[in-house]
CSV table of C-alpha atoms and ligand atoms in Angstrom, one decimal:
chain,number,residue,atom,x,y,z
A,409,UNK,CA,-72.6,52.9,-36.9
A,410,UNK,CA,-69.3,54.5,-36.0
A,411,UNK,CA,-66.3,55.5,-37.4
A,412,UNK,CA,-63.0,56.1,-34.7
A,413,UNK,CA,-59.9,57.6,-36.3
A,414,UNK,CA,-56.5,57.2,-34.8
A,415,UNK,CA,-55.2,59.8,-37.6
A,416,UNK,CA,-54.5,62.8,-35.7
A,417,UNK,CA,-52.7,61.1,-32.0
A,418,UNK,CA,-49.7,62.9,-33.4
A,419,UNK,CA,-47.9,59.1,-31.8
A,420,UNK,CA,-49.0,56.3,-34.0
A,421,UNK,CA,-50.8,53.8,-30.8
A,422,UNK,CA,-49.3,50.7,-30.9
A,423,UNK,CA,-52.0,48.5,-30.6
A,424,UNK,CA,-50.2,44.8,-31.8
A,425,UNK,CA,-48.3,45.9,-28.6
A,426,UNK,CA,-51.5,44.8,-27.1
A,427,UNK,CA,-53.4,43.1,-29.0
A,428,UNK,CA,-52.3,39.5,-26.4
A,429,UNK,CA,-53.8,41.2,-23.4
A,430,UNK,CA,-57.1,43.1,-25.3
A,431,UNK,CA,-57.4,39.6,-26.2
A,432,UNK,CA,-57.6,38.0,-22.5
A,433,UNK,CA,-59.1,40.6,-20.8
A,434,UNK,CA,-62.1,40.1,-23.5
A,435,UNK,CA,-62.2,36.5,-22.6
A,436,UNK,CA,-62.3,37.2,-18.9
A,437,UNK,CA,-65.1,39.7,-19.7
A,438,UNK,CA,-67.3,37.0,-22.2
A,439,UNK,CA,-66.3,34.0,-18.8
A,440,UNK,CA,-66.6,37.5,-16.2
A,441,UNK,CA,-64.0,35.9,-14.7
A,442,UNK,CA,-62.9,39.8,-13.9
A,443,UNK,CA,-62.8,41.4,-11.0
A,444,UNK,CA,-66.6,42.7,-10.5
A,445,UNK,CA,-67.9,40.1,-12.6
A,446,UNK,CA,-71.0,40.0,-10.7
A,447,UNK,CA,-71.9,43.3,-12.4
A,448,UNK,CA,-71.4,42.4,-16.3
A,449,UNK,CA,-75.3,42.3,-17.1
A,450,UNK,CA,-74.9,45.3,-19.0
A,451,UNK,CA,-72.9,43.7,-21.4
A,452,UNK,CA,-75.8,41.3,-23.1
A,453,UNK,CA,-78.3,42.9,-22.1
A,454,UNK,CA,-79.4,43.8,-25.5
A,455,UNK,CA,-80.3,40.9,-26.0
A,456,UNK,CA,-81.8,39.7,-23.0
A,457,UNK,CA,-83.4,42.5,-21.6
A,458,UNK,CA,-86.9,41.1,-20.8
A,459,UNK,CA,-89.4,41.7,-23.2
A,460,UNK,CA,-92.4,42.1,-20.9
A,461,UNK,CA,-90.8,45.2,-19.0
A,462,UNK,CA,-90.2,46.7,-22.0
A,463,UNK,CA,-93.9,46.7,-23.0
A,464,UNK,CA,-95.3,48.0,-19.9
A,465,UNK,CA,-92.2,50.9,-20.3
A,466,UNK,CA,-93.8,51.4,-23.6
A,467,UNK,CA,-97.4,51.5,-22.7
A,468,UNK,CA,-96.8,53.4,-19.4
A,469,UNK,CA,-94.9,55.5,-20.7
A,470,UNK,CA,-97.4,56.8,-23.4
A,471,UNK,CA,-100.2,56.8,-20.7
A,472,UNK,CA,-97.8,59.3,-19.3
A,473,UNK,CA,-98.3,61.1,-22.3
A,474,UNK,CA,-101.2,61.0,-22.8
A,475,UNK,CA,-102.4,61.9,-18.8
A,476,UNK,CA,-99.8,64.7,-17.7
A,477,UNK,CA,-97.7,67.9,-19.1
A,478,UNK,CA,-94.6,66.9,-17.0
A,479,UNK,CA,-92.5,63.8,-15.8
A,480,UNK,CA,-90.5,64.4,-12.7
A,481,UNK,CA,-87.7,62.3,-12.6
A,482,UNK,CA,-86.0,61.4,-9.5
A,483,UNK,CA,-82.9,60.3,-9.4
A,484,UNK,CA,-79.1,60.7,-9.0
A,485,UNK,CA,-75.8,59.7,-11.1
A,486,UNK,CA,-76.3,56.9,-12.5
A,487,UNK,CA,-80.2,56.5,-11.8
A,488,UNK,CA,-80.3,59.9,-14.2
A,489,UNK,CA,-78.0,61.1,-16.3
A,490,UNK,CA,-77.9,59.1,-19.0
A,491,UNK,CA,-82.2,59.5,-19.5
A,492,UNK,CA,-81.1,63.1,-19.7
A,493,UNK,CA,-77.9,62.9,-22.1
A,494,UNK,CA,-80.2,61.1,-24.3
A,495,UNK,CA,-83.9,63.3,-23.7
A,496,UNK,CA,-81.4,66.7,-24.6
A,497,UNK,CA,-79.5,64.4,-27.7
A,498,UNK,CA,-82.6,63.0,-29.5
A,499,UNK,CA,-84.9,65.8,-28.4
A,500,UNK,CA,-83.1,68.9,-28.2
A,501,UNK,CA,-82.4,71.6,-25.2
A,502,UNK,CA,-86.0,73.6,-26.3
A,503,UNK,CA,-88.3,70.5,-27.6
A,504,UNK,CA,-91.4,71.6,-28.0
A,505,UNK,CA,-92.7,67.9,-27.2
A,506,UNK,CA,-96.3,68.3,-25.2
A,507,UNK,CA,-94.7,66.5,-22.2
A,508,UNK,CA,-91.7,68.4,-19.9
A,509,UNK,CA,-89.4,66.9,-18.7
A,510,UNK,CA,-87.7,68.0,-15.2
A,511,UNK,CA,-85.2,66.4,-13.2
A,512,UNK,CA,-85.6,66.0,-9.6
A,513,UNK,CA,-83.4,64.4,-7.1
A,514,UNK,CA,-80.0,65.2,-7.9
A,515,UNK,CA,-79.5,67.6,-5.8
A,516,UNK,CA,-79.7,68.8,-1.8
A,517,UNK,CA,-79.7,72.6,-3.5
A,518,UNK,CA,-82.6,74.5,-1.8
A,519,UNK,CA,-83.3,77.0,-4.4
A,520,UNK,CA,-83.4,74.8,-6.6
A,521,UNK,CA,-85.9,71.8,-5.0
A,522,UNK,CA,-88.3,75.4,-4.0
A,523,UNK,CA,-87.7,76.4,-7.0
A,524,UNK,CA,-89.2,73.1,-8.7
A,525,UNK,CA,-91.4,72.4,-6.7
A,526,UNK,CA,-93.0,75.7,-7.0
A,527,UNK,CA,-93.2,76.0,-10.5
A,528,UNK,CA,-95.0,72.0,-10.0
A,529,UNK,CA,-97.6,73.8,-8.0
A,530,UNK,CA,-100.9,73.7,-10.2
A,531,UNK,CA,-99.4,70.7,-13.5
A,532,UNK,CA,-100.1,68.3,-14.4
A,533,UNK,CA,-97.2,65.9,-13.3
A,534,UNK,CA,-96.6,62.1,-12.9
A,535,UNK,CA,-92.9,61.5,-11.5
A,536,UNK,CA,-90.6,58.4,-12.2
A,537,UNK,CA,-88.5,57.7,-9.3
A,538,UNK,CA,-85.4,56.0,-10.1
A,539,UNK,CA,-82.9,54.6,-7.3
A,540,UNK,CA,-81.0,51.4,-7.1
A,541,UNK,CA,-80.6,51.1,-3.6
A,542,UNK,CA,-83.3,52.9,-2.9
A,543,UNK,CA,-81.7,54.9,0.2
A,544,UNK,CA,-79.5,57.5,-1.6
A,545,UNK,CA,-80.3,60.7,0.5
A,546,UNK,CA,-81.0,63.2,-2.4
A,547,UNK,CA,-83.3,61.4,-4.7
A,548,UNK,CA,-85.1,60.1,-1.1
A,549,UNK,CA,-85.3,63.5,0.4
A,550,UNK,CA,-86.0,65.5,-3.3
A,551,UNK,CA,-89.0,62.5,-3.6
A,552,UNK,CA,-90.6,63.0,-0.2
A,553,UNK,CA,-91.7,66.1,-1.3
A,554,UNK,CA,-92.9,65.6,-4.6
A,555,UNK,CA,-94.4,62.8,-3.7
A,556,UNK,CA,-97.1,64.7,-1.1
A,557,UNK,CA,-96.9,67.5,-3.0
A,558,UNK,CA,-99.1,65.7,-5.7
A,559,UNK,CA,-101.1,63.6,-3.0
A,560,UNK,CA,-102.0,66.9,-2.2
A,561,UNK,CA,-102.9,68.0,-5.9
A,562,UNK,CA,-104.4,65.3,-7.2
A,563,UNK,CA,-105.3,62.4,-4.1
A,564,UNK,CA,-103.7,59.8,-3.0
A,565,UNK,CA,-105.4,57.9,-5.5
A,566,UNK,CA,-105.2,58.7,-8.5
A,567,UNK,CA,-101.1,59.9,-7.0
A,568,UNK,CA,-101.1,56.1,-7.2
A,569,UNK,CA,-101.2,55.6,-10.5
A,570,UNK,CA,-98.7,58.4,-11.4
A,571,UNK,CA,-95.9,57.1,-9.3
A,572,UNK,CA,-93.3,54.7,-11.6
A,573,UNK,CA,-90.1,53.4,-9.5
A,574,UNK,CA,-87.2,51.9,-10.6
A,575,UNK,CA,-85.6,49.8,-8.9
A,576,UNK,CA,-84.4,46.8,-7.1
A,577,UNK,CA,-86.6,43.7,-7.9
A,578,UNK,CA,-86.3,42.9,-4.4
A,579,UNK,CA,-84.3,44.8,-1.7
A,580,UNK,CA,-84.5,48.7,-0.3
A,581,UNK,CA,-86.8,51.2,0.8
A,582,UNK,CA,-87.8,52.4,-2.5
A,583,UNK,CA,-89.4,48.7,-3.2
A,584,UNK,CA,-91.0,48.3,0.2
A,585,UNK,CA,-92.3,51.4,-0.4
A,586,UNK,CA,-94.0,50.9,-3.7
A,587,UNK,CA,-94.8,47.9,-2.3
A,588,UNK,CA,-97.0,49.0,0.0
A,589,UNK,CA,-98.3,51.9,-2.5
A,590,UNK,CA,-98.3,49.9,-4.9
A,591,UNK,CA,-96.7,51.7,-8.0
A,592,UNK,CA,-95.5,50.7,-11.0
A,593,UNK,CA,-92.7,49.8,-10.9
A,594,UNK,CA,-89.3,48.9,-12.8
A,595,UNK,CA,-86.6,46.3,-12.4
A,596,UNK,CA,-82.9,47.8,-12.1
A,597,UNK,CA,-80.9,44.0,-12.2
A,598,UNK,CA,-78.7,42.9,-9.8
A,599,UNK,CA,-75.7,42.3,-12.3
A,600,UNK,CA,-75.8,45.9,-13.3
A,601,UNK,CA,-74.6,49.0,-11.4
A,602,UNK,CA,-76.2,52.2,-11.9
A,603,UNK,CA,-73.7,53.7,-14.2
A,604,UNK,CA,-74.2,51.0,-16.9
A,605,UNK,CA,-77.8,51.2,-16.4
A,606,UNK,CA,-78.7,53.8,-19.2
A,607,UNK,CA,-80.0,50.8,-21.6
A,608,UNK,CA,-82.6,49.4,-18.8
A,609,UNK,CA,-85.4,50.7,-17.1
A,610,UNK,CA,-83.4,53.6,-15.8
A,611,UNK,CA,-83.2,55.2,-18.8
A,612,UNK,CA,-85.7,53.7,-21.2
A,613,UNK,CA,-88.9,55.1,-19.3
A,614,UNK,CA,-88.5,58.4,-19.3
A,615,UNK,CA,-87.1,58.7,-22.7
A,616,UNK,CA,-90.2,56.9,-23.4
A,617,UNK,CA,-91.6,59.2,-21.8
A,618,UNK,CA,-90.3,62.2,-23.7
A,619,UNK,CA,-91.7,60.4,-26.8
A,620,UNK,CA,-88.2,58.6,-28.4
A,621,UNK,CA,-88.2,55.3,-29.8
A,622,UNK,CA,-86.9,53.1,-27.2
A,623,UNK,CA,-86.8,49.6,-29.5
A,624,UNK,CA,-85.0,51.4,-31.9
A,625,UNK,CA,-82.1,52.2,-28.2
A,626,UNK,CA,-81.7,48.7,-27.9
A,627,UNK,CA,-81.2,47.9,-31.9
A,628,UNK,CA,-78.1,50.0,-32.1
A,629,UNK,CA,-76.8,48.8,-28.7
A,630,UNK,CA,-77.4,45.3,-30.3
A,631,UNK,CA,-75.9,46.4,-33.0
A,632,UNK,CA,-72.6,47.6,-31.4
A,633,UNK,CA,-72.6,44.7,-29.1
A,634,UNK,CA,-72.8,42.6,-32.6
A,635,UNK,CA,-69.5,44.5,-33.8
A,636,UNK,CA,-67.6,45.6,-30.7
A,637,UNK,CA,-67.9,41.7,-28.7
A,638,UNK,CA,-65.1,40.7,-31.2
A,639,UNK,CA,-61.3,39.2,-29.6
A,640,UNK,CA,-59.8,40.8,-32.3
A,641,UNK,CA,-58.2,44.7,-31.2
A,642,UNK,CA,-57.5,45.1,-35.3
A,643,UNK,CA,-61.2,44.4,-35.9
A,644,UNK,CA,-62.6,45.9,-32.5
A,645,UNK,CA,-62.5,50.2,-32.7
A,646,UNK,CA,-64.2,49.9,-29.3
A,647,UNK,CA,-60.9,48.5,-27.9
A,648,UNK,CA,-58.8,50.5,-30.6
A,649,UNK,CA,-60.3,53.5,-28.3
A,650,UNK,CA,-59.1,52.0,-25.7
A,651,UNK,CA,-56.1,50.8,-26.2
A,652,UNK,CA,-55.3,54.2,-27.4
A,653,UNK,CA,-56.6,56.0,-23.7
A,654,UNK,CA,-54.1,53.4,-21.4
A,655,UNK,CA,-51.2,54.4,-24.2
A,656,UNK,CA,-51.8,58.2,-24.0
A,657,UNK,CA,-52.8,58.0,-19.7
A,658,UNK,CA,-49.1,56.2,-19.8
A,659,UNK,CA,-47.2,58.6,-22.3
A,660,UNK,CA,-48.1,61.6,-19.8
A,661,UNK,CA,-51.5,62.2,-20.5
A,662,UNK,CA,-53.7,62.2,-17.6
A,663,UNK,CA,-56.7,64.2,-18.8
A,664,UNK,CA,-59.7,62.9,-21.2
A,665,UNK,CA,-61.3,66.2,-22.5
A,666,UNK,CA,-64.5,64.6,-24.1
A,667,UNK,CA,-65.5,67.0,-27.0
A,668,UNK,CA,-68.6,67.7,-28.5
A,669,UNK,CA,-70.4,70.5,-31.3
A,670,UNK,CA,-73.4,70.1,-29.9
A,671,UNK,CA,-75.0,71.7,-27.0
A,672,UNK,CA,-77.7,69.3,-27.2
A,673,UNK,CA,-74.6,66.5,-26.6
A,674,UNK,CA,-73.2,68.4,-23.4
A,675,UNK,CA,-75.5,66.3,-20.9
A,676,UNK,CA,-73.7,63.0,-22.7
A,677,UNK,CA,-70.9,64.5,-21.5
A,678,UNK,CA,-71.5,64.3,-18.5
A,679,UNK,CA,-73.3,60.7,-19.0
A,680,UNK,CA,-69.0,60.2,-19.8
A,681,UNK,CA,-67.7,62.3,-17.1
A,682,UNK,CA,-69.6,59.8,-14.8
A,683,UNK,CA,-68.7,56.2,-16.4
A,684,UNK,CA,-65.0,56.6,-17.0
A,685,UNK,CA,-64.6,58.5,-13.6
A,686,UNK,CA,-66.5,56.1,-11.5
A,687,UNK,CA,-65.4,53.0,-13.8
A,688,UNK,CA,-61.8,54.0,-13.2
A,689,UNK,CA,-60.4,56.6,-10.9
A,690,UNK,CA,-59.2,54.4,-8.0
A,691,UNK,CA,-56.2,53.0,-6.9
A,692,UNK,CA,-54.4,56.5,-6.9
A,693,UNK,CA,-54.9,55.8,-10.8
A,694,UNK,CA,-56.6,56.8,-14.0
A,695,UNK,CA,-58.0,59.7,-16.2
A,696,UNK,CA,-59.8,63.1,-15.4
A,697,UNK,CA,-62.7,63.0,-17.2
A,698,UNK,CA,-63.8,66.5,-18.2
A,699,UNK,CA,-66.5,67.8,-21.5
A,700,UNK,CA,-66.3,70.3,-23.4
A,701,UNK,CA,-68.6,72.1,-25.8
A,702,UNK,CA,-67.3,73.6,-28.6
A,703,UNK,CA,-67.3,75.9,-30.0
A,704,UNK,CA,-69.0,77.5,-26.7
A,705,UNK,CA,-65.9,76.5,-24.9
A,706,UNK,CA,-63.0,77.3,-26.9
A,707,UNK,CA,-64.3,81.0,-25.9
A,708,UNK,CA,-63.2,80.1,-22.6
A,709,UNK,CA,-61.5,76.8,-21.9
A,710,UNK,CA,-60.4,76.7,-25.5
A,711,UNK,CA,-56.9,79.0,-24.1
A,712,UNK,CA,-56.1,76.4,-21.6
A,713,UNK,CA,-56.3,73.5,-24.2
A,714,UNK,CA,-54.2,74.7,-27.1
A,715,UNK,CA,-52.0,76.2,-25.1
A,716,UNK,CA,-51.6,75.7,-21.2
A,717,UNK,CA,-49.8,72.6,-19.1
A,718,UNK,CA,-49.7,69.7,-21.6
A,719,UNK,CA,-52.2,67.1,-19.6
A,720,UNK,CA,-54.7,66.1,-22.1
A,721,UNK,CA,-55.8,64.3,-25.4
A,722,UNK,CA,-59.3,64.4,-26.6
A,723,UNK,CA,-61.9,62.3,-28.0
A,724,UNK,CA,-63.7,63.9,-30.4
A,725,UNK,CA,-67.5,63.2,-30.8
A,726,UNK,CA,-68.4,64.6,-34.3
A,727,UNK,CA,-71.7,63.9,-35.8
A,728,UNK,CA,-71.4,64.8,-39.7
A,729,UNK,CA,-75.8,65.9,-40.0
A,730,UNK,CA,-77.4,67.5,-37.1
A,731,UNK,CA,-81.2,67.6,-37.6
A,732,UNK,CA,-81.9,71.1,-38.3
A,733,UNK,CA,-79.6,73.0,-40.2
A,734,UNK,CA,-80.4,77.3,-41.5
A,735,UNK,CA,-78.6,79.5,-42.9
A,736,UNK,CA,-77.3,83.2,-42.7
A,737,UNK,CA,-79.5,85.6,-44.2
A,738,UNK,CA,-78.3,88.4,-46.6
A,739,UNK,CA,-78.0,91.9,-44.9
A,740,UNK,CA,-78.4,94.8,-47.2
A,741,UNK,CA,-75.6,97.1,-45.1
A,742,UNK,CA,-73.5,94.5,-43.9
A,743,UNK,CA,-72.3,96.6,-41.0
A,744,UNK,CA,-71.4,93.3,-39.3
A,745,UNK,CA,-69.3,92.3,-42.2
A,746,UNK,CA,-71.2,88.2,-42.4
A,747,UNK,CA,-72.5,88.9,-46.1
A,748,UNK,CA,-68.8,86.9,-47.0
A,749,UNK,CA,-71.6,83.9,-44.9
A,750,UNK,CA,-74.5,85.1,-46.6
A,751,UNK,CA,-76.5,81.4,-48.2
A,752,UNK,CA,-74.0,79.4,-45.5
A,753,UNK,CA,-75.5,76.9,-43.6
A,754,UNK,CA,-75.0,76.8,-39.7
A,755,UNK,CA,-73.6,72.7,-40.4
A,756,UNK,CA,-70.7,73.7,-42.9
A,757,UNK,CA,-69.7,76.8,-40.6
A,758,UNK,CA,-70.0,74.6,-37.7
A,759,UNK,CA,-68.1,71.8,-39.7
A,760,UNK,CA,-65.8,74.4,-40.7
A,761,UNK,CA,-64.6,75.3,-37.0
A,762,UNK,CA,-64.3,71.8,-35.7
A,763,UNK,CA,-61.6,70.9,-38.0
A,764,UNK,CA,-60.1,74.1,-38.1
A,765,UNK,CA,-60.4,73.7,-34.4
A,766,UNK,CA,-58.3,69.7,-34.6
A,767,UNK,CA,-55.4,71.2,-36.4
A,768,UNK,CA,-55.1,74.0,-34.0
A,769,UNK,CA,-55.4,71.8,-31.5
A,770,UNK,CA,-53.1,69.2,-32.7
A,771,UNK,CA,-50.9,70.9,-35.4
A,772,UNK,CA,-49.8,73.9,-32.7
A,773,UNK,CA,-51.3,72.7,-29.6
A,774,UNK,CA,-49.7,69.2,-29.7
A,775,UNK,CA,-52.4,68.3,-28.4
A,776,UNK,CA,-53.9,64.2,-29.5
A,777,UNK,CA,-57.0,64.2,-30.6
A,778,UNK,CA,-59.0,61.1,-31.6
A,779,UNK,CA,-62.7,61.4,-33.4
A,780,UNK,CA,-66.0,59.4,-33.2
A,781,UNK,CA,-67.8,60.5,-36.0
A,782,UNK,CA,-70.8,59.4,-36.5
A,783,UNK,CA,-73.9,60.0,-40.0
A,784,UNK,CA,-76.7,61.6,-37.3
A,785,UNK,CA,-78.0,61.0,-33.7
A,786,UNK,CA,-80.9,59.3,-33.9
A,787,UNK,CA,-82.4,56.6,-31.1
A,788,UNK,CA,-80.4,54.4,-33.3
A,789,UNK,CA,-77.1,55.7,-33.5
A,790,UNK,CA,-77.5,56.5,-29.4
A,791,UNK,CA,-78.2,53.5,-28.7
A,792,UNK,CA,-75.0,52.5,-30.5
A,793,UNK,CA,-72.7,55.1,-28.9
A,794,UNK,CA,-73.8,54.1,-24.8
A,795,UNK,CA,-73.3,50.2,-25.5
A,796,UNK,CA,-69.6,51.4,-27.7
A,797,UNK,CA,-68.4,53.7,-24.3
A,798,UNK,CA,-69.6,50.9,-21.8
A,799,UNK,CA,-67.6,48.3,-23.7
A,800,UNK,CA,-64.9,50.6,-23.9
A,801,UNK,CA,-64.0,52.3,-20.3
A,802,UNK,CA,-64.6,48.2,-18.8
A,803,UNK,CA,-62.2,47.1,-21.4
A,804,UNK,CA,-60.0,50.2,-20.0
A,805,UNK,CA,-60.3,49.9,-16.2
A,806,UNK,CA,-58.9,46.2,-16.8
A,807,UNK,CA,-56.1,47.9,-18.5
A,808,UNK,CA,-55.2,49.5,-15.8
A,809,UNK,CA,-55.8,47.0,-13.4
A,810,UNK,CA,-59.1,48.6,-11.8
A,811,UNK,CA,-62.4,46.9,-11.3
A,812,UNK,CA,-64.2,48.9,-13.4
A,813,UNK,CA,-67.7,48.6,-11.3
A,814,UNK,CA,-67.3,49.5,-7.7
A,815,UNK,CA,-67.3,53.3,-6.2
A,816,UNK,CA,-65.8,52.7,-2.7
A,817,UNK,CA,-65.1,56.2,-3.2
A,818,UNK,CA,-67.9,57.5,-3.2
A,819,UNK,CA,-69.4,56.3,0.6
A,820,UNK,CA,-66.6,58.4,2.0
A,821,UNK,CA,-68.4,61.6,2.0
A,822,UNK,CA,-71.9,60.1,2.6
A,823,UNK,CA,-70.2,58.2,6.0
A,824,UNK,CA,-69.0,62.0,7.0
A,825,UNK,CA,-72.2,64.3,5.8
A,826,UNK,CA,-74.3,61.0,7.4
A,827,UNK,CA,-72.3,61.6,10.9
A,828,UNK,CA,-72.4,65.6,11.1
A,829,UNK,CA,-76.4,65.0,10.6
A,830,UNK,CA,-76.7,62.5,12.8
A,831,UNK,CA,-78.2,59.0,11.2
A,832,UNK,CA,-78.1,56.3,13.5
A,833,UNK,CA,-75.2,54.1,13.1
A,834,UNK,CA,-72.7,57.0,11.8
L,1522,PA5,O1,-72.7,54.6,-10.9
L,1522,PA5,C1,-73.3,54.6,-9.5
L,1522,PA5,O2,-73.5,53.6,-9.0
L,1522,PA5,C2,-74.4,55.7,-9.0
L,1522,PA5,O3,-73.9,56.8,-9.6
L,1522,PA5,C3,-75.4,55.9,-8.7
L,1522,PA5,O4,-75.8,55.4,-9.9
L,1522,PA5,C4,-75.9,56.8,-7.7
L,1522,PA5,O5,-75.1,56.7,-6.9
L,1522,PA5,C5,-77.4,56.8,-7.4
L,1522,PA5,O6,-77.4,55.4,-6.7
L,1522,PA5,P1,-78.6,54.6,-6.9
L,1522,PA5,O7,-79.2,54.1,-7.7
L,1522,PA5,O8,-79.0,53.9,-6.0
L,1522,PA5,O9,-79.8,55.7,-6.1
C-alpha cells in the first residue's frame, strides 16, 4: 500500500477542476480509444499475464540459480532498467546472494564492454538477452560478443541451455536467431512497449534469477491495478499524483525531481526517468524528469534545489521501515563529537534528514513536494509502485494531449549514427 500526500505542495491542487477531464481520459484508457491505444497491454497485465509462461520463468530461473554464478542481463532502456531497479531495490547494492547479476548491452563503451568480457572469462555465466525489436545495436553487439565467449568456454551445445531470450513472439532478428539456435524464449507482448514492460518476462525473469518472489511482484501490481483503475479522482491517489504534476507544469515548474533516501532506489529513479521522459517529452512539451538520492545528493545538487532557479517540484518516495538497521556506537573519547547520537539508529537519523530537508525545501526553498510513502520495500510493494507510476504516467501524458506510448524522437540519433557507420539504407 502507498500513501500519497499533497500537504507540502505550497498551493492547494484544484483537483475538482480536473475531475471531469480525468474521467474522460480514464474512459479512453479503459476502452482503448486514446492515441497509442495499441500499447495498453500493461494496464490489465497483472491479471491477464500468461500463467504458463510465468511457470517457465520460475522454472528456468531456478535452473540458472542452480547451475551458474552469474547472469548477464543484456538489454537497454525498457529492456533492462526495470529489472535493475527491482533487483537493486530488493536485494541491495552489496547482496550476498549466490548469483551475481551483471548488466550488459546498454552501452557502446569499449571500456565497459571490454572490462565485463574480461571479468566473465572463466566464470560460470548464463545470459538473458532482452530486446523487443531484436535489432537494437547496443544490445546486439554486446550479445554477439558475450555469446561467443560463452560458446568458447562451454561449447555451443551447452551454451544453448545457458541463453534465454526475451523478445517479440514472431518478429525480429533475435527471434530468428533464438529459433535457429533453440534458445528458451520469453515473450514481450505486442501491446506492451519497452518502458511499460517491467512486469512481463523482461523484468520478471532477471528478478526471479535474482531470487525475487515474482508472484508477489505481480500480486502487488494487481492490488495497485484494482486501487487505481477508478475514474473518481477523489478516490484515486494515482490520478491525483498525475493531476498535481500537470498542475505544477502549467504553473511554471518544468522539472520533476524524483527523490529517494536509499541508494538502492537510485535505479528506480533511472526507470522513473525513462518512463516519464520518453512518455511525455514530445511536441516541445513535458516535464523533465530528474532523479536524486538524498542525503547523498544534498551535498551536490542540494544547493540548487534549495536556492537555484525555481524550476522544480519533488516527487519523494519515502520508505518508512528499512530492511536493515544499525545503531551509532559509543566512543570513549568522543573525538568526533558524535556521542549525542550514540545508540540512535540510522533509520531514525535518515528520517530526521528527510524531515529536515522537507521543511527546508518547502518553507524556505518554496519547492512544492509530494510524498509517496510506503511502509517497507518488498516484492509486493515494488509491484504496486511500478503499476502506480505506469498508470500515473499514462494519465499525465494524456492530460498534456500527448501519446504516452511512442518515442519518435529516439530514432533521430540512430539515423545519424547508422549513416555515419555506413549501414545499408542510411
Ligand atoms: O521504452 C522503449 O521502447 C525503449 O527504451 C526500448 O525499450 C529500448 O530502446 C530497447 O529496445 P528493444 O527492446 O527493442 O531492444
